[in-house]
Structure formats: C-alpha cells, structure tokens
Coordinates of C-alpha atoms and ligand atoms in Angstrom, one line a residue:
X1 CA 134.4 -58.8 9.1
X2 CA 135.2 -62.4 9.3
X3 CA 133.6 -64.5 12.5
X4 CA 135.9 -66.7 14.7
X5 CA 134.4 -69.1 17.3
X6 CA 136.6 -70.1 20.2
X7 CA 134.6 -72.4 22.7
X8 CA 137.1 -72.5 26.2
X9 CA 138.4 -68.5 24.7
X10 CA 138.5 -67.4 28.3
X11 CA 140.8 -70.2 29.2
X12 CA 144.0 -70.5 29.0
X13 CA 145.2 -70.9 25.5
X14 CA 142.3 -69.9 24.5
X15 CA 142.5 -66.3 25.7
X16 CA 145.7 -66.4 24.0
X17 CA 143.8 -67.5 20.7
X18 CA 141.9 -64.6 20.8
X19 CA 144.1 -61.9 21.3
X20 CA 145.7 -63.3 17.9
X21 CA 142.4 -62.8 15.7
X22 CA 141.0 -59.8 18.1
X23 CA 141.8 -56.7 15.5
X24 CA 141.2 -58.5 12.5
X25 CA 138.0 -60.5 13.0
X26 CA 135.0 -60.3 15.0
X27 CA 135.7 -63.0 17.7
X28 CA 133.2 -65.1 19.4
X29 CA 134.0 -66.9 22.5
X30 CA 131.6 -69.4 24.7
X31 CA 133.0 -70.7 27.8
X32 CA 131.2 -71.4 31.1
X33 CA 133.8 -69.2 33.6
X34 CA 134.2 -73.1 35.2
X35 CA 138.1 -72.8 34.9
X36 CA 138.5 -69.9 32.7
X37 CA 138.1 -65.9 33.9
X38 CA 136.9 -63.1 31.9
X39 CA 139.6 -61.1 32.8
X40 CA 142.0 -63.0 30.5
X41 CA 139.7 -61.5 27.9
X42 CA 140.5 -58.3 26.4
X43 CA 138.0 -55.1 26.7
X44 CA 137.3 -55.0 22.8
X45 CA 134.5 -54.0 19.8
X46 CA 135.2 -56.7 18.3
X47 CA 134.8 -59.9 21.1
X48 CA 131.3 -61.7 21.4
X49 CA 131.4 -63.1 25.1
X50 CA 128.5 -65.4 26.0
X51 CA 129.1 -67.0 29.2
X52 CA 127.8 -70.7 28.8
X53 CA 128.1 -74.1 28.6
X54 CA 129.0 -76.1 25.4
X55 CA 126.9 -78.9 26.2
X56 CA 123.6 -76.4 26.1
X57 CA 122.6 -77.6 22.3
X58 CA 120.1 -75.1 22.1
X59 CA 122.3 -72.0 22.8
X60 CA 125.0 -73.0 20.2
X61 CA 122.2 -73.5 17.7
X62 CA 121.1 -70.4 18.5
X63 CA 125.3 -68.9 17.8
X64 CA 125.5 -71.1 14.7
X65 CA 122.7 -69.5 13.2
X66 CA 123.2 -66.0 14.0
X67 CA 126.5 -66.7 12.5
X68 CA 128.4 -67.9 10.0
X69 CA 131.8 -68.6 10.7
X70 CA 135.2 -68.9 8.7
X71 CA 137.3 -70.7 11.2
X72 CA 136.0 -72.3 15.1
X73 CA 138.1 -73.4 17.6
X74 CA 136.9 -76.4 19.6
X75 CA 138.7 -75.5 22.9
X76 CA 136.7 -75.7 25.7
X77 CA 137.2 -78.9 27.8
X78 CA 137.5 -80.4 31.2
X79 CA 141.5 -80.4 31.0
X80 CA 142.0 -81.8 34.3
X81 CA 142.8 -85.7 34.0
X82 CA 141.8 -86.2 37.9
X83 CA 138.8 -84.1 37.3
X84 CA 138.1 -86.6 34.4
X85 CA 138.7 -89.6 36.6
X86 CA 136.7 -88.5 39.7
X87 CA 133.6 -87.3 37.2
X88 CA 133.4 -89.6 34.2
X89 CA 129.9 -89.0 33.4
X90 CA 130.2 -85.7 33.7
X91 CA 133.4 -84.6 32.0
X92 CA 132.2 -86.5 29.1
X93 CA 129.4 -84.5 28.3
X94 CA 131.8 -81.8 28.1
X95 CA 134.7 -83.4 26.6
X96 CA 133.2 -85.7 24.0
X97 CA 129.4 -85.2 23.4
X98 CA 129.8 -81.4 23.2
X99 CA 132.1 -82.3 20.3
X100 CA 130.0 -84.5 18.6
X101 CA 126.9 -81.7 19.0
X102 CA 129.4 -79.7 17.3
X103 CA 130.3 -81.1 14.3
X104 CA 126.2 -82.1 13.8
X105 CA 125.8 -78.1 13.8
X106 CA 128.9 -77.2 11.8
X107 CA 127.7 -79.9 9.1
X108 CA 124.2 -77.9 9.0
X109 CA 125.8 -74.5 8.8
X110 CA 129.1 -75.2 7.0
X111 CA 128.5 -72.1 4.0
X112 CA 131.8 -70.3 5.0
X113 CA 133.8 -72.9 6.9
X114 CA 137.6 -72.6 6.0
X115 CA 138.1 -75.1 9.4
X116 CA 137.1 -76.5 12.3
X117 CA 139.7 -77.2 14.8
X118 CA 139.8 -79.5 17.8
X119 CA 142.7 -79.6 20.8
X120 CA 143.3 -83.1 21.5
X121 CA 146.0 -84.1 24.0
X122 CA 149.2 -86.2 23.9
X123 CA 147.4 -87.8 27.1
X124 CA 145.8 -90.3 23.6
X125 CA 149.7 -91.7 23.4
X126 CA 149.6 -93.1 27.4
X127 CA 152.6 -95.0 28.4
X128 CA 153.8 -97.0 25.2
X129 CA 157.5 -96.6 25.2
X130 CA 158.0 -95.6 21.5
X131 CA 160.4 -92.4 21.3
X132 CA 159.4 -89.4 20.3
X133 CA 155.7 -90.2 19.3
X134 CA 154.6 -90.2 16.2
X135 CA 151.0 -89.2 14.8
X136 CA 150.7 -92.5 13.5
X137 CA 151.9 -94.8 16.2
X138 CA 149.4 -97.1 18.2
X139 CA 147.6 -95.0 21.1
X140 CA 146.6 -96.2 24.8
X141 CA 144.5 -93.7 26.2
X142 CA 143.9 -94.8 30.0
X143 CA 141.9 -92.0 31.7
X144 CA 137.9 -90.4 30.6
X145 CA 140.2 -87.7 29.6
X146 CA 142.5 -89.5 26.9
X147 CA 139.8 -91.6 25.8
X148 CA 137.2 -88.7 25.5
X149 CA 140.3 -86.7 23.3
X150 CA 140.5 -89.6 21.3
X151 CA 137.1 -90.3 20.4
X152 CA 136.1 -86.4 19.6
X153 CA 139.7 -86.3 17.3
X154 CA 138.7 -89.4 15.4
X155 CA 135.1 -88.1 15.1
X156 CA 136.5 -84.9 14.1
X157 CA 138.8 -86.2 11.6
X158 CA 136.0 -88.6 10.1
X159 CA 133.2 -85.4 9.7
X160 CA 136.6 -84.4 7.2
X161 CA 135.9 -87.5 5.3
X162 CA 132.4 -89.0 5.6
X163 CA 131.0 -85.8 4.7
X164 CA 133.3 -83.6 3.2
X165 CA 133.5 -80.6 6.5
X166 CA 136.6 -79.2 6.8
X167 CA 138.4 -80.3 10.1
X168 CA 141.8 -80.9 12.0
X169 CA 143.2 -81.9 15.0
X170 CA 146.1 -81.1 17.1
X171 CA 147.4 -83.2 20.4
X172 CA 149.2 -80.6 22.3
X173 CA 152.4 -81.6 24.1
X174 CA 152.7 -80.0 28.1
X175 CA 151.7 -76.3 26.9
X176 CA 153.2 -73.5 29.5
X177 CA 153.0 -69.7 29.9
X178 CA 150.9 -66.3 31.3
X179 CA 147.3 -67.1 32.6
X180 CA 147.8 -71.2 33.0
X181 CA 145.8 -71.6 36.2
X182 CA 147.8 -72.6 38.9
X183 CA 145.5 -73.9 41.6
X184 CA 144.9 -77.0 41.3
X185 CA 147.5 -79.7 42.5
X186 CA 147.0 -81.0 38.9
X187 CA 147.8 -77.9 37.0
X188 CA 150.6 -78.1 34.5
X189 CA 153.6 -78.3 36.6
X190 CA 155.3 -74.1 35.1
X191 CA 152.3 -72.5 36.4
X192 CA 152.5 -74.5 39.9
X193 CA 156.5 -73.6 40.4
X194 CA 155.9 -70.0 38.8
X195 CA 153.2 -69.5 41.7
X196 CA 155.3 -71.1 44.2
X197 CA 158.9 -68.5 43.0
X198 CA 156.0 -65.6 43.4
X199 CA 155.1 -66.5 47.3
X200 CA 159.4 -67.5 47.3
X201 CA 160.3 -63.9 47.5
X202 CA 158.9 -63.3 50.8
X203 CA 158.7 -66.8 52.3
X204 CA 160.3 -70.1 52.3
X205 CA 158.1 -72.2 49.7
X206 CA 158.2 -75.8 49.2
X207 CA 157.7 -77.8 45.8
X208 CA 156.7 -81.5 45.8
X209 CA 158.8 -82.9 43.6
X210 CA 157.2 -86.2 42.0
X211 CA 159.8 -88.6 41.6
X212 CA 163.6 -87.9 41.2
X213 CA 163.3 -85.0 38.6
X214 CA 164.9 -87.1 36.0
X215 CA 161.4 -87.9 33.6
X216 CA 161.4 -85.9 30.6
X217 CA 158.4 -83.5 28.9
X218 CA 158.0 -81.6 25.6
X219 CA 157.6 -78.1 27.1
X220 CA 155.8 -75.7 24.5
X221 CA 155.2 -71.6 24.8
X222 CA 151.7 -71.0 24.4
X223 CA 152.9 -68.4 21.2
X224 CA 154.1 -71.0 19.8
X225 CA 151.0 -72.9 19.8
X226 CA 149.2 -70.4 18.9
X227 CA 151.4 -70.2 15.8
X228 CA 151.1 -74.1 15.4
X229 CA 146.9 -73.4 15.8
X230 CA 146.9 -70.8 12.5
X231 CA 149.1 -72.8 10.3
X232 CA 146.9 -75.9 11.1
X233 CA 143.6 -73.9 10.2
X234 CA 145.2 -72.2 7.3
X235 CA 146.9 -75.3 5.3
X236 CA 145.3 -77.4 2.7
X237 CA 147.3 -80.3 3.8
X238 CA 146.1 -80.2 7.4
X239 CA 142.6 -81.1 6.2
X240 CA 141.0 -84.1 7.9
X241 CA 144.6 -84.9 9.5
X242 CA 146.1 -84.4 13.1
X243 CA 149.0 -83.1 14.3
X244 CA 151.5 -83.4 17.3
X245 CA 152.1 -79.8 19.1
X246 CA 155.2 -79.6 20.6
X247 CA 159.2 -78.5 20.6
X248 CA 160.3 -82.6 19.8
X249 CA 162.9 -81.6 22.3
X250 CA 162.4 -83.5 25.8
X251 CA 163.3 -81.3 29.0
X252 CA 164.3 -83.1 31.9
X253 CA 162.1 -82.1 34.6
X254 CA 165.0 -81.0 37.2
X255 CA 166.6 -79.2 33.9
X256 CA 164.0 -77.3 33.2
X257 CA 163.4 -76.0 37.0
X258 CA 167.5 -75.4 37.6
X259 CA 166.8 -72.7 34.2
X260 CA 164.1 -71.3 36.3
X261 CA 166.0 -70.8 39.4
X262 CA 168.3 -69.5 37.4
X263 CA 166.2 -66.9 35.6
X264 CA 164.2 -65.8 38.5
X265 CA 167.3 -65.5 40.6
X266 CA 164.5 -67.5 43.6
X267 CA 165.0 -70.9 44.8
X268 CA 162.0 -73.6 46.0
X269 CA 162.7 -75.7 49.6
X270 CA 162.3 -79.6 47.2
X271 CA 160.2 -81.9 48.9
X272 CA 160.6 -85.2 47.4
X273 CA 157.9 -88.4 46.9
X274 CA 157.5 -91.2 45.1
X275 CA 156.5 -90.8 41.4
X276 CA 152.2 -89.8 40.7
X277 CA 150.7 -93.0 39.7
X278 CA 150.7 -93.8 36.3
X279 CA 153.3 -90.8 35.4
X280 CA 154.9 -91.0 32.3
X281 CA 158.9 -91.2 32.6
X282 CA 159.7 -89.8 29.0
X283 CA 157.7 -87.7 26.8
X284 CA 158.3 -85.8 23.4
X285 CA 156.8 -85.3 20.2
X286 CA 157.9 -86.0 16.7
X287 CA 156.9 -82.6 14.9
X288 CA 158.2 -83.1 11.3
X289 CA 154.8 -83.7 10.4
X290 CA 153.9 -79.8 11.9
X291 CA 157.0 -78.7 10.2
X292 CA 156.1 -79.9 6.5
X293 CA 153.0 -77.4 6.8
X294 CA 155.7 -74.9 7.5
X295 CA 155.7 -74.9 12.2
X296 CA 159.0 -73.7 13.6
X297 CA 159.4 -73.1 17.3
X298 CA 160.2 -69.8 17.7
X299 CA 160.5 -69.8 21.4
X300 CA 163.0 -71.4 23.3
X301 CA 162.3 -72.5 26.7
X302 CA 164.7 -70.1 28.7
X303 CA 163.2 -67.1 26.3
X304 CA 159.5 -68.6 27.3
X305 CA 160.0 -68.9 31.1
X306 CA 162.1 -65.2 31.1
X307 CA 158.5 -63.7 29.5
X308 CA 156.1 -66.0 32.0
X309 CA 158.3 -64.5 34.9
X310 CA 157.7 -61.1 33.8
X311 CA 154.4 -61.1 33.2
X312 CA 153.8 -62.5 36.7
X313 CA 156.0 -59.3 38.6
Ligands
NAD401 P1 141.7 -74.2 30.4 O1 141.0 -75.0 31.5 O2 142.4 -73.0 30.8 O3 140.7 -73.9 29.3 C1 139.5 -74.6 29.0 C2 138.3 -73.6 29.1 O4 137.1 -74.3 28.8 C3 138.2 -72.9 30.4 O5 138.1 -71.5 30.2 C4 136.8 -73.5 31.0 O6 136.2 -72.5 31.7 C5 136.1 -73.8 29.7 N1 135.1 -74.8 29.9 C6 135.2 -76.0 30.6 N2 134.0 -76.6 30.5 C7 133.1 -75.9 29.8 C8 131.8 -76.0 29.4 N3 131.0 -77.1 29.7 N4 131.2 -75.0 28.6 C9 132.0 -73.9 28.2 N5 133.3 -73.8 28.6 C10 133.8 -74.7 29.3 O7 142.7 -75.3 29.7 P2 143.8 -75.0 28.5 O8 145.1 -75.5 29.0 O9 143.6 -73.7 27.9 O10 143.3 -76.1 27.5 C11 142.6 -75.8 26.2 C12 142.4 -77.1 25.5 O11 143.6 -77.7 25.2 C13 141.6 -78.1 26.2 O12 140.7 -78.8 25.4 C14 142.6 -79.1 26.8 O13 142.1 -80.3 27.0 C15 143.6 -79.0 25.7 N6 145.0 -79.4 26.1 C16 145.7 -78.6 26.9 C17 147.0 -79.0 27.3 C18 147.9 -78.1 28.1 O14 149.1 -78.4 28.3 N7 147.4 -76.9 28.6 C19 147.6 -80.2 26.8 C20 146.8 -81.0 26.0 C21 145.5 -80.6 25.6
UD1_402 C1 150.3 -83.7 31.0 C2 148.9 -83.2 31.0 C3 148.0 -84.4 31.1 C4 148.2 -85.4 30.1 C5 149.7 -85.8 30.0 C6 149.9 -86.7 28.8 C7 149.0 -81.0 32.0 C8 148.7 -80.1 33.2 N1 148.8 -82.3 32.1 O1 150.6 -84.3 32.2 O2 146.7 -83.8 30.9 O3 147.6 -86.6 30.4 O4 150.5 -84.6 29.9 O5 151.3 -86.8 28.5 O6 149.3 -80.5 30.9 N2 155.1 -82.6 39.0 C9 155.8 -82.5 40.2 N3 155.2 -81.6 41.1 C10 154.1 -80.9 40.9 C11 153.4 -81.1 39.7 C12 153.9 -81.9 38.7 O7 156.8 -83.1 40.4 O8 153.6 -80.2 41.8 C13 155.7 -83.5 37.9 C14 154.7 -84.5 37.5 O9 154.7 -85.7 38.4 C15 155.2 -84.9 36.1 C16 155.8 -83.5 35.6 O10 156.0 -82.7 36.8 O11 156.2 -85.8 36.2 C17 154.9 -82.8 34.6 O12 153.6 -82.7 35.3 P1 152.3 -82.0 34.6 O13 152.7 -80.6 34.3 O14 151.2 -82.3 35.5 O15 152.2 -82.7 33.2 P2 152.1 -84.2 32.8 O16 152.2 -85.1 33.9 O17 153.1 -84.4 31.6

C-alpha cells in the first residue's frame, strides 16, 4: 500500500487530510498533541500515529527511513499568529527550521516521491491593498508567523528547482469547519461564534465583535481544501509552484454571521470594540491560478456552516 506522511494530521485540517487517504493508503501522521487531539483521528489498520515533535531530527530520520513515501504533507505548525509574536524563537523552530530539516531528509530519501506539500498562509500577503491577491503580487509578511510561511514556501519551492525534489505550496485563505479549535481568543473567528451559538441555547452569550463587522474574508470549507490539497499533489503543473486556497469571494464579516443566525435559528448578545491591531479590512484570493489545475469550490458557505452546525449538535 502506498505511504502518506501528514506532520500536524491530528490537527485541524489535517485530521481532515487523513480521513481522505485513510482506506486507500497506509497513513502516517506526526504531531505533538500541542494543539491537535488524537480523537480527531480515526480508529484505523491503516493510520501510523507517533506522537512527537517535528523539530526532533532524529525521530523523522528514523520515519524517513523506515519509509518511503509517495506524497507528505508538511502541516504541522504553530498556527497561532499571537503565539508566534509572543514566542519567536520558539515558533520558529517549528514553523521554519522543521521545514527546512524536512526538505534535507526528503532530498536523501526522495525514491518514490510523487510531492511534497507545504501549507503556507495568506498571513505572507499582510496589509498591501491590492484586490484580490494574486500569487505573484509583492508580499509583506509582518509577524514570525508570515515571515516563517514565507521563508519555508520559498525554500520549499527552491528544493523543486535547485535540486530537482518534487514540491508545492499552498497559502490558505481563513479555512473553517468541524474540529477547528475554538479556545483560543485567536482561533479562526467560525469556530469561536460556533462555540459561542452551542453555550447560546441555554444562556445569553456575548461575541466581541472586532470593529464594525464591515471587513471582508475569503471563507473556505475545510472539504474544499482538502480537494484543493489532492489536486495540488496530483498535477504536473503545480510542481515547484504555489497556490492561493480560497473561494475568491469576500464575505463581509456581519454577512457571514447574519447566515449563521439564520441557519442556527440562535442569536449572540454583540459586544462591539475597536478593530484588533493590525487587522486587515479586506481579504480574498484570486484562484484562477487553482482553477487552471482543475479546483472548483464545491461548498458554498451557507451549505458549509449548515454541516459545521450539525456536526456540533
Ligand atoms: P492546527 O493547530 O489545528 O494544526 C496544526 C497541528 O500541528 C496541530 O495538531 C498541532 O498539535 C501540530 N503541531 C504543532 N507544533 C508541532 C510540533 N512541534 N511537532 C508536531 N506537531 C506539531 O491548525 P490548522 O488550522 O489545521 O493548520 C494546519 C496548517 O495550515 C498550519 O501549517 C497552518 O499554519 C496552516 N494554515 C491554516 C489556516 C487556517 O485558516 N486554519 C490558514 C493559513 C494557514
Ligand atoms: C487569518 C488567520 C491569520 C492570518 C490572517 C492573514 C486564522 C485563525 N487566522 O486572520 O493567521 O494572519 O488570516 O490574512 O485563520 N473577529 C472578531 N471577534 C472574534 C474573533 C475574530 O470580530 O472573537 C474578527 C477579527 O478581528 C477579523 C475577523 O473576525 O476581522 C476574522 O478573524 P480571524 O478568524 O481571526 O481571521 P483573520 O484575522 O483573517
């Protein structure tokens, strides 16, 4: 059976990465149970768990030459900017050297490589005003975490060129659905409200609403990125190239929570203050680069927020 390597798999997306290759491929994920839970993980033959840290070089030498495998995942980060901002040194260990240490093994034990694949962030864009962003528009990343994303996707894309290992790169937009961890104040902002409409049902619940609702985001289901995740590994074109994840539709912020209220039938108490520092007032991707390799969104955002609701009940 092919091998799949998915470093963050009990994460987030991750998880979600896995259940797509779990029948078909024997799956291996490393992740350090730091934001991640094992529970998102399924109970199956086929799943390698080894709970550890990405930075340990001897362990993933140890996985890399047990193992040859067809496609890895380069997941596992510190995805909280804050975290990144309060911890430099330490979040980039995980976020950029563990990369690097990566690419190093994959070029020693590249025999049945079909791609290596690393998440990078639309956090590398910052605040330039240009509308929707483009892959190749000038970048301004302004925290450890942009510049970290950065760094690893052009290092990434370069091991594609300089020495002929077969890599990608996608910068997701603001990803959403089941198991996004709700509990930090930095969270992405679905998982935060879907948390707070839970506790709404029995109790008045307030939301802090960061300026006046009106900034835009490219809100994508985690299926669909998923989806955008295979056709990336899977297409000649892609290789040594990176790609925007996202709907290239921007959401208002106060549009996408009225939908909410609407699906859930619930309704949040809105506390407002003054915009986050440094927030970004309008934010979508331009995905006709994704589409040309054949990406289509597949899930709206009402269908999206209907299926996170459910799965929450
Ligand atoms: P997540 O926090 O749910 O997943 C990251 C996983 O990495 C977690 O399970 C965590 O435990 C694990 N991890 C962290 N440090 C580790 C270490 N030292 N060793 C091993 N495992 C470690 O976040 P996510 O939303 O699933 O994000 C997945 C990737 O996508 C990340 O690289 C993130 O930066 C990127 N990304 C996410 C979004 C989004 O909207 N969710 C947007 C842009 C980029
Ligand atoms: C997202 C990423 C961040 C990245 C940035 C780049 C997540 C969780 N964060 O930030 O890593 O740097 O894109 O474009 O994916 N909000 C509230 N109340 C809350 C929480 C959030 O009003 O309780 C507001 C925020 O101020 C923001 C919007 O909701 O205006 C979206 O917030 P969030 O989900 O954190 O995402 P980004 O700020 O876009």
């Amino acid at each position: 059976m092919k091998k799949v390597l998915i470093t963050g798999g009990a994460g987030f997306i991750g998880s979600h990465l896995v259940d797509y290759y779990i029948e078909n491929h024997q799956v291996f994920v490393i992740d350090d149970l730091s934001m991640g839970n094992r529970l998102n993980l399924p109970d199956h033959t086929n799943l390698t768990f080894i709970e550890g840290d990405v930075c340990d070089e001897s362990l993933l030498r140890e996985i890399f030459t047990a193992n040859k495998f067809e496609y890895i995942f380069h997941l596992a980060a510190v995805a909280s900017v804050q975290d990144s901002i309060d911890r430099p040194q330490y979040t980039h260990k995980v976020n950029f050297d563990s990369t690097l240490m990566m690419l190093e093994l994959t070029k020693e034990h590249q025999d049945k490589l079909k791609r290596f694949v690393f998440t990078s962030s639309a956090a590398v864009y910052g605040d330039l005003p240009t509308l929707p962003k483009t892959e190749d528009l000038a970048v301004l990343p302004k925290t450890p975490y942009a510049i970290d994303k950065y760094a690893s996707e052009r290092y990434v894309l370069s091991y594609s060129n300089l020495y002929n290992i077969p890599t990608s790169a996608v910068r997701f937009f603001n990803v959403y659905g089941p198991r996004q961890n709700p509990l930090s104040p930095y969270s992405g902002v679905i998982s935060i409200i879907t948390d707070k409409l839970k506790r709404a049902q029995s109790e008045e619940t307030e939301f802090v609403l960061f300026g006046n609702g009106e900034q835009t985001r490219d809100f994508i289901n985690v299926k669909d990125v998923i989806n955008a995740l295979v056709i990336v590994s899977q297409s000649y074109d892609s290789l040594g190239k990176v790609y925007n994840v996202g709907t290239g539709k921007p959401v208002a912020l106060i549009d996408m929570m009225e939908l909410y209220f609407s699906i859930t039938g619930r309704k949040l108490v809105i506390i407002n203050k003054p915009s986050r520092d440094g927030d970004i007032k309008e934010s979508y991707a331009s995905i006709k680069a994704i589409q040309n390799i054949g990406f289509e969104q597949k899930v709206t955002l009402e269908q999206g927020l209907e299926k996170y609701w459910n799965s929450v009940l």
